[in-house]
Coordinates of N, CA and C in Angstrom, one line a residue:
G1 N 104.1 21.7 10.8 CA 104.3 22.6 11.8 C 103.0 23.5 12.0
A2 N 103.1 24.3 13.0 CA 102.0 25.2 13.4 C 102.2 26.5 12.7
S3 N 101.1 27.1 12.4 CA 101.1 28.4 11.7 C 100.1 29.3 12.3
A4 N 100.3 30.6 12.2 CA 99.3 31.5 12.7 C 98.5 32.0 11.5
G5 N 97.2 32.0 11.7 CA 96.2 32.4 10.7 C 96.1 33.9 10.7
A6 N 95.4 34.5 9.8 CA 95.2 35.9 9.7 C 94.5 36.5 11.0
D7 N 93.8 35.6 11.7 CA 93.1 36.1 13.0 C 94.0 36.0 14.2
G8 N 95.3 35.6 14.0 CA 96.2 35.5 15.1 C 96.0 34.2 15.9
V9 N 95.3 33.3 15.4 CA 95.1 32.0 16.1 C 96.1 31.0 15.6
S10 N 96.8 30.4 16.5 CA 97.8 29.3 16.2 C 97.1 28.0 16.1
A11 N 97.4 27.2 15.2 CA 96.8 25.9 15.1 C 97.9 24.9 14.7
G12 N 97.7 23.7 15.2 CA 98.6 22.6 14.8 C 98.4 22.3 13.4
A13 N 99.1 21.3 12.9 CA 99.0 20.9 11.5 C 97.6 20.5 11.1
D14 N 97.0 19.9 12.1 CA 95.6 19.4 11.9 C 94.5 20.4 12.3
G15 N 95.0 21.6 12.8 CA 94.0 22.7 13.2 C 93.5 22.5 14.6
A16 N 93.9 21.4 15.3 CA 93.4 21.1 16.7 C 94.2 22.0 17.7
G17 N 93.5 22.3 18.8 CA 94.2 23.0 19.9 C 94.5 24.4 19.6
A18 N 93.7 25.0 18.8 CA 94.0 26.4 18.4 C 93.8 27.4 19.6
L19 N 94.8 28.2 19.9 CA 94.7 29.2 21.0 C 95.1 30.5 20.4
P20 N 94.6 31.6 20.9 CA 95.0 32.9 20.5 C 96.5 33.1 20.8
D21 N 97.2 33.9 20.0 CA 98.6 34.1 20.3 C 98.7 34.7 21.7
G22 N 99.7 34.2 22.4 CA 100.0 34.7 23.8 C 99.1 34.0 24.8
A23 N 98.1 33.2 24.5 CA 97.3 32.5 25.4 C 98.2 31.5 26.2
G24 N 98.0 31.4 27.5 CA 98.7 30.6 28.4 C 100.0 31.2 28.9
A25 N 100.4 32.3 28.4 CA 101.6 33.0 28.9 C 101.2 33.8 30.1
L26 N 102.2 34.0 31.0 CA 101.9 34.7 32.3 C 101.6 36.2 32.0
P27 N 100.7 36.8 32.6 CA 100.4 38.2 32.4 C 101.6 39.0 32.9
E28 N 101.8 40.2 32.3 CA 102.8 41.1 32.6 C 102.6 41.6 34.1
P29 N 103.6 41.5 34.9 CA 103.3 42.0 36.3 C 103.1 43.5 36.3
P30 N 102.3 44.0 37.3 CA 102.1 45.5 37.3 C 103.4 46.2 37.8
P31 N 103.6 47.4 37.4 CA 104.8 48.1 37.8 C 104.8 48.2 39.4
R32 N 106.0 48.1 39.9 CA 106.2 48.2 41.4 C 105.9 49.6 41.9
Q33 N 105.2 49.7 43.0 CA 105.1 51.0 43.6 C 106.0 51.0 44.8
R34 N 106.8 52.0 44.9 CA 107.7 52.1 46.0 C 107.3 53.2 47.0
V35 N 107.6 53.0 48.2 CA 107.4 54.0 49.2 C 108.8 54.6 49.6
R36 N 108.9 55.9 49.5 CA 110.1 56.5 49.8 C 110.2 56.7 51.3
V37 N 111.4 56.3 51.9 CA 111.6 56.4 53.3 C 112.6 57.6 53.5
C38 N 112.0 58.7 54.1 CA 112.8 59.9 54.1 C 113.9 59.9 55.2
S39 N 113.6 59.5 56.4 CA 114.5 59.5 57.4 C 114.1 58.6 58.5
G40 N 114.9 58.5 59.5 CA 114.5 57.6 60.6 C 115.6 56.6 60.9
S41 N 115.6 56.0 62.1 CA 116.6 55.0 62.4 C 116.2 53.7 61.8
S42 N 117.2 52.8 61.7 CA 116.8 51.5 61.2 C 115.9 50.7 62.2
R43 N 116.1 51.0 63.5 CA 115.2 50.3 64.5 C 113.7 50.7 64.3
S44 N 113.5 52.1 64.1 CA 112.2 52.6 64.0 C 111.6 52.1 62.7
F45 N 112.4 52.0 61.6 CA 111.9 51.5 60.3 C 111.5 50.0 60.4
R46 N 112.3 49.2 61.1 CA 112.0 47.8 61.3 C 110.6 47.7 62.1
L47 N 110.4 48.5 63.1 CA 109.2 48.5 63.8 C 108.0 49.0 63.0
L48 N 108.3 49.9 62.1 CA 107.2 50.4 61.1 C 106.8 49.2 60.2
L49 N 107.8 48.5 59.7 CA 107.5 47.3 58.9 C 106.8 46.2 59.6
R50 N 107.2 46.0 60.9 CA 106.5 45.0 61.7 C 105.0 45.4 61.9
H51 N 104.8 46.7 62.1 CA 103.4 47.2 62.2 C 102.6 47.0 60.9
V52 N 103.3 47.3 59.8 CA 102.6 47.1 58.5 C 102.2 45.7 58.2
Y53 N 103.1 44.7 58.6 CA 102.8 43.3 58.3 C 102.0 42.6 59.4
S54 N 102.1 43.1 60.6 CA 101.5 42.3 61.7 C 100.4 43.1 62.4
G55 N 100.4 44.4 62.2 CA 99.4 45.3 62.8 C 99.8 45.8 64.1
H56 N 101.0 45.4 64.6 CA 101.5 45.9 65.9 C 103.0 46.0 65.8
A57 N 103.5 47.2 66.0 CA 104.9 47.5 65.9 C 105.7 46.8 67.0
L58 N 105.1 46.6 68.2 CA 105.9 46.0 69.3 C 105.5 44.6 69.5
A59 N 104.7 44.0 68.7 CA 104.3 42.6 68.9 C 105.6 41.8 68.7
G60 N 105.9 40.9 69.7 CA 107.0 40.0 69.6 C 108.3 40.7 70.0
S61 N 108.3 42.0 70.4 CA 109.5 42.6 70.7 C 109.8 42.6 72.2
C62 N 109.0 41.7 72.9 CA 109.2 41.6 74.4 C 110.2 40.5 74.7
A63 N 111.0 40.1 73.7 CA 112.1 39.1 74.0 C 113.0 39.6 75.1
P64 N 113.6 38.7 75.8 CA 114.5 39.1 76.9 C 115.6 40.1 76.5
D65 N 116.0 39.9 75.3 CA 117.1 40.8 74.8 C 116.7 42.1 74.1
A66 N 115.4 42.3 74.1 CA 114.8 43.5 73.4 C 115.1 44.7 74.3
R67 N 115.7 45.7 73.6 CA 116.0 47.0 74.3 C 114.7 47.8 74.4
P68 N 114.6 48.5 75.5 CA 113.4 49.4 75.6 C 113.4 50.5 74.6
L69 N 112.3 50.9 74.2 CA 112.2 51.9 73.1 C 112.6 53.3 73.7
S70 N 113.4 54.1 73.0 CA 113.8 55.4 73.5 C 112.7 56.4 73.1
V71 N 112.8 57.6 73.7 CA 111.8 58.6 73.3 C 111.9 59.0 71.8
A72 N 113.2 59.1 71.3 CA 113.4 59.4 69.9 C 112.8 58.3 69.0
H73 N 112.9 57.0 69.4 CA 112.3 56.0 68.5 C 110.8 56.1 68.6
A74 N 110.2 56.3 69.8 CA 108.8 56.4 69.9 C 108.3 57.6 69.1
L75 N 109.0 58.7 69.1 CA 108.6 59.9 68.3 C 108.7 59.6 66.8
E76 N 109.8 58.9 66.4 CA 109.9 58.5 65.0 C 108.8 57.6 64.5
L77 N 108.4 56.7 65.4 CA 107.2 55.8 65.0 C 106.0 56.7 64.9
C78 N 105.7 57.7 65.7 CA 104.6 58.5 65.6 C 104.7 59.3 64.2
A79 N 105.9 59.8 63.9 CA 106.1 60.5 62.7 C 105.8 59.6 61.5
F80 N 106.3 58.4 61.5 CA 106.1 57.4 60.4 C 104.6 57.2 60.3
G81 N 103.9 57.0 61.4 CA 102.4 56.8 61.4 C 101.7 57.9 60.7
R82 N 102.1 59.2 61.0 CA 101.4 60.3 60.3 C 101.8 60.3 58.9
L83 N 103.1 60.1 58.6 CA 103.6 60.2 57.2 C 102.9 59.2 56.3
Y84 N 102.8 58.0 56.8 CA 102.3 56.9 55.9 C 100.8 56.6 56.2
M85 N 100.2 57.5 56.9 CA 98.7 57.5 57.2 C 98.4 56.1 57.9
L86 N 99.1 55.9 59.0 CA 98.8 54.7 59.8 C 98.4 55.1 61.2
P87 N 97.2 55.6 61.4 CA 96.8 56.1 62.7 C 96.9 55.0 63.8
S88 N 96.8 53.8 63.5 CA 97.0 52.7 64.5 C 98.4 52.7 65.0
L89 N 99.4 53.0 64.2 CA 100.8 53.1 64.6 C 101.0 54.3 65.5
V90 N 100.4 55.4 65.2 CA 100.5 56.6 66.1 C 99.9 56.3 67.4
E91 N 98.7 55.6 67.4 CA 98.1 55.3 68.7 C 98.9 54.3 69.5
E92 N 99.6 53.4 68.9 CA 100.4 52.4 69.6 C 101.7 53.1 70.1
A93 N 102.3 54.0 69.4 CA 103.6 54.6 69.7 C 103.4 55.8 70.7
R94 N 102.4 56.6 70.6 CA 102.2 57.8 71.4 C 102.4 57.5 72.9
P95 N 101.8 56.5 73.5 CA 102.0 56.3 75.0 C 103.4 55.9 75.3
L96 N 104.2 55.4 74.3 CA 105.5 55.0 74.6 C 106.4 56.2 74.8
V97 N 106.0 57.3 74.2 CA 106.8 58.6 74.4 C 106.9 58.9 75.9
A98 N 105.8 59.0 76.6 CA 105.8 59.3 78.0 C 106.5 58.2 78.8
A99 N 106.3 56.9 78.4 CA 106.9 55.8 79.1 C 108.4 55.8 79.1
A100 N 109.0 56.3 78.0 CA 110.4 56.4 77.8 C 111.0 57.7 78.3
M101 N 110.2 58.7 78.6 CA 110.7 60.0 78.9 C 111.5 60.1 80.2
S102 N 112.5 61.0 80.2 CA 113.2 61.3 81.4 C 113.4 62.8 81.4
A103 N 113.8 63.3 82.6 CA 113.9 64.8 82.7 C 115.0 65.3 81.8
D104 N 116.1 64.6 81.6 CA 117.2 65.0 80.7 C 116.8 65.0 79.2
E105 N 115.7 64.2 78.9 CA 115.3 64.2 77.5 C 114.2 65.1 77.1
F106 N 113.7 65.9 78.1 CA 112.6 66.7 77.9 C 112.8 67.8 76.8
V107 N 113.8 68.6 76.9 CA 114.1 69.6 75.9 C 114.3 69.0 74.5
P108 N 115.2 68.0 74.4 CA 115.5 67.4 73.1 C 114.2 66.8 72.5
A109 N 113.4 66.2 73.3 CA 112.1 65.6 72.8 C 111.1 66.7 72.4
L110 N 111.0 67.7 73.1 CA 110.2 68.9 72.8 C 110.6 69.5 71.4
L111 N 111.9 69.7 71.3 CA 112.4 70.2 70.0 C 112.2 69.3 68.8
L112 N 112.3 68.0 69.1 CA 112.1 67.0 68.0 C 110.6 67.1 67.6
C113 N 109.7 67.2 68.6 CA 108.3 67.3 68.3 C 108.0 68.5 67.4
Q114 N 108.6 69.6 67.8 CA 108.4 70.9 67.1 C 108.9 70.7 65.7
E115 N 110.1 70.1 65.5 CA 110.7 69.9 64.2 C 109.8 69.1 63.3
Q116 N 109.2 68.1 63.9 CA 108.3 67.2 63.1 C 106.9 67.7 63.0
G117 N 106.6 68.8 63.6 CA 105.2 69.3 63.6 C 104.2 68.4 64.3
A118 N 104.7 67.8 65.3 CA 103.9 66.8 66.0 C 103.3 67.4 67.3
E119 N 102.2 68.1 67.1 CA 101.6 68.9 68.2 C 101.0 68.0 69.3
D120 N 100.4 66.9 68.9 CA 99.9 66.0 70.0 C 101.0 65.4 70.8
E121 N 102.1 65.0 70.2 CA 103.2 64.4 70.9 C 103.9 65.5 71.7
A122 N 104.0 66.7 71.2 CA 104.6 67.9 72.0 C 103.7 68.1 73.2
Q123 N 102.4 68.1 73.1 CA 101.5 68.2 74.2 C 101.8 67.1 75.3
A124 N 101.9 65.9 74.8 CA 102.2 64.8 75.7 C 103.5 64.9 76.4
V125 N 104.5 65.4 75.7 CA 105.8 65.6 76.3 C 105.7 66.8 77.4
F126 N 105.0 67.8 77.0 CA 104.9 68.9 78.0 C 104.1 68.5 79.2
E127 N 103.0 67.7 79.0 CA 102.2 67.2 80.1 C 103.1 66.3 81.0
W128 N 103.9 65.5 80.4 CA 104.8 64.7 81.2 C 105.7 65.6 82.1
A129 N 106.2 66.6 81.5 CA 107.1 67.5 82.2 C 106.4 68.2 83.3
V130 N 105.2 68.6 83.1 CA 104.4 69.2 84.2 C 104.2 68.2 85.3
A131 N 103.9 67.0 85.0 CA 103.7 66.0 86.0 C 105.0 65.6 86.8
H132 N 106.1 65.9 86.1 CA 107.4 65.6 86.7 C 108.2 66.9 86.9
Y133 N 107.5 68.0 87.3 CA 108.0 69.3 87.3 C 109.3 69.5 88.0
D134 N 109.4 68.9 89.3 CA 110.6 69.1 90.1 C 111.8 68.5 89.4
E135 N 111.7 67.3 88.9 CA 112.8 66.6 88.2 C 113.2 67.4 86.9
V136 N 112.3 67.9 86.2 CA 112.6 68.6 85.0 C 113.3 70.0 85.3
V137 N 112.8 70.7 86.3 CA 113.4 71.9 86.7 C 114.8 71.7 87.2
D138 N 115.0 70.6 88.0 CA 116.4 70.3 88.4 C 117.3 70.0 87.2
A139 N 116.8 69.3 86.2 CA 117.6 69.0 85.0 C 117.9 70.3 84.2
L140 N 116.9 71.1 84.1 CA 117.1 72.4 83.4 C 118.2 73.2 84.2
E141 N 118.2 73.2 85.5 CA 119.1 74.0 86.3 C 120.5 73.5 86.2
R142 N 120.7 72.2 86.1 CA 122.0 71.6 86.0 C 122.5 71.5 84.6
G143 N 121.6 71.8 83.6 CA 122.0 71.7 82.2 C 121.8 70.4 81.6
G144 N 121.3 69.4 82.3 CA 121.1 68.1 81.8 C 120.0 68.0 80.7
A145 N 119.0 68.9 80.8 CA 117.9 68.8 79.8 C 118.1 69.8 78.7
R146 N 119.3 70.5 78.7 CA 119.5 71.5 77.7 C 120.0 71.0 76.4
S147 N 119.7 71.7 75.4 CA 120.2 71.4 74.0 C 121.0 72.6 73.5
S148 N 122.0 72.4 72.7 CA 122.7 73.5 72.1 C 121.8 74.4 71.3
L149 N 120.6 74.0 70.9 CA 119.7 74.7 70.1 C 118.8 75.7 70.9
I150 N 118.9 75.6 72.2 CA 118.0 76.5 73.0 C 118.9 77.4 73.9
D151 N 118.6 78.6 74.0 CA 119.4 79.6 74.7 C 118.8 79.8 76.1
E152 N 119.5 80.6 76.9 CA 119.1 80.8 78.3 C 117.7 81.5 78.4
D153 N 117.4 82.4 77.5 CA 116.1 83.1 77.5 C 115.0 82.1 77.3
D154 N 115.2 81.2 76.3 CA 114.2 80.2 76.0 C 114.1 79.2 77.2
I155 N 115.2 78.9 77.9 CA 115.1 78.0 79.1 C 114.3 78.7 80.2
R156 N 114.5 80.0 80.4 CA 113.7 80.7 81.4 C 112.2 80.8 81.0
A157 N 111.9 81.0 79.7 CA 110.5 81.1 79.3 C 109.9 79.7 79.4
L158 N 110.6 78.7 79.1 CA 110.1 77.3 79.2 C 109.8 77.0 80.7
R159 N 110.8 77.3 81.6 CA 110.6 77.1 83.0 C 109.4 77.8 83.5
E160 N 109.1 79.0 83.0 CA 107.9 79.7 83.5 C 106.6 79.1 83.0
Q161 N 106.6 78.6 81.7 CA 105.5 77.9 81.2 C 105.2 76.7 82.0
L162 N 106.3 75.9 82.3 CA 106.1 74.7 83.1 C 105.6 75.0 84.5
R163 N 106.1 76.1 85.1 CA 105.6 76.5 86.4 C 104.2 76.9 86.4
A164 N 103.7 77.7 85.4 CA 102.3 78.1 85.4 C 101.4 76.8 85.2
A165 N 101.9 75.9 84.3 CA 101.0 74.7 84.0 C 101.0 73.8 85.3
M166 N 102.2 73.7 86.0 CA 102.2 72.9 87.2 C 101.3 73.5 88.3
L167 N 101.3 74.8 88.5 CA 100.4 75.4 89.5 C 99.0 75.2 89.1
Q168 N 98.7 75.3 87.8 CA 97.3 75.0 87.4 C 96.9 73.6 87.7
A169 N 97.8 72.7 87.3 CA 97.5 71.2 87.5 C 97.4 70.8 89.0
R170 N 98.3 71.3 89.8 CA 98.3 70.9 91.2 C 97.3 71.7 92.1
Y171 N 97.2 73.0 91.8 CA 96.4 73.8 92.8 C 95.3 74.5 92.1
G172 N 95.1 74.4 90.8 CA 94.0 75.0 90.1 C 94.2 76.5 90.0
L173 N 95.4 77.0 90.2 CA 95.7 78.4 90.1 C 95.9 78.9 88.7

């Protein structure tokens, strides 16, 4: 039979084929590193994974049955991009915020940006609202763009901010 010598080398009965103990065994795998996913919808998380593996969150999502991305999903993708330090994901998702925007989603989107600390996205949402001033003001007046988190005084202040920005943008006033 084989025996191990004092130096830890195994040898056959004739001493041939001597290998150090453990030689030929597979190395111990490194411990797994996990990324904690704090929040977000399953759709946004799938798009995050698609971006990580392919470099594009929306590549291949142009299938006929693919649903358009909502403002909330686009904002979640931006948040994931900042959280996981993926600037290319933020750059891919940010234009989708304005593309998915509607007057009724203005206030909820603005509040979500503020909650996430997403200043660039909040600015994009506000600029969209200025460009669509009449629609947004109509939505604010009929209550479509309101959220239970914002009161009448905040609505008036927001309307005034939008009006001032719209006058500046349209007429340079």
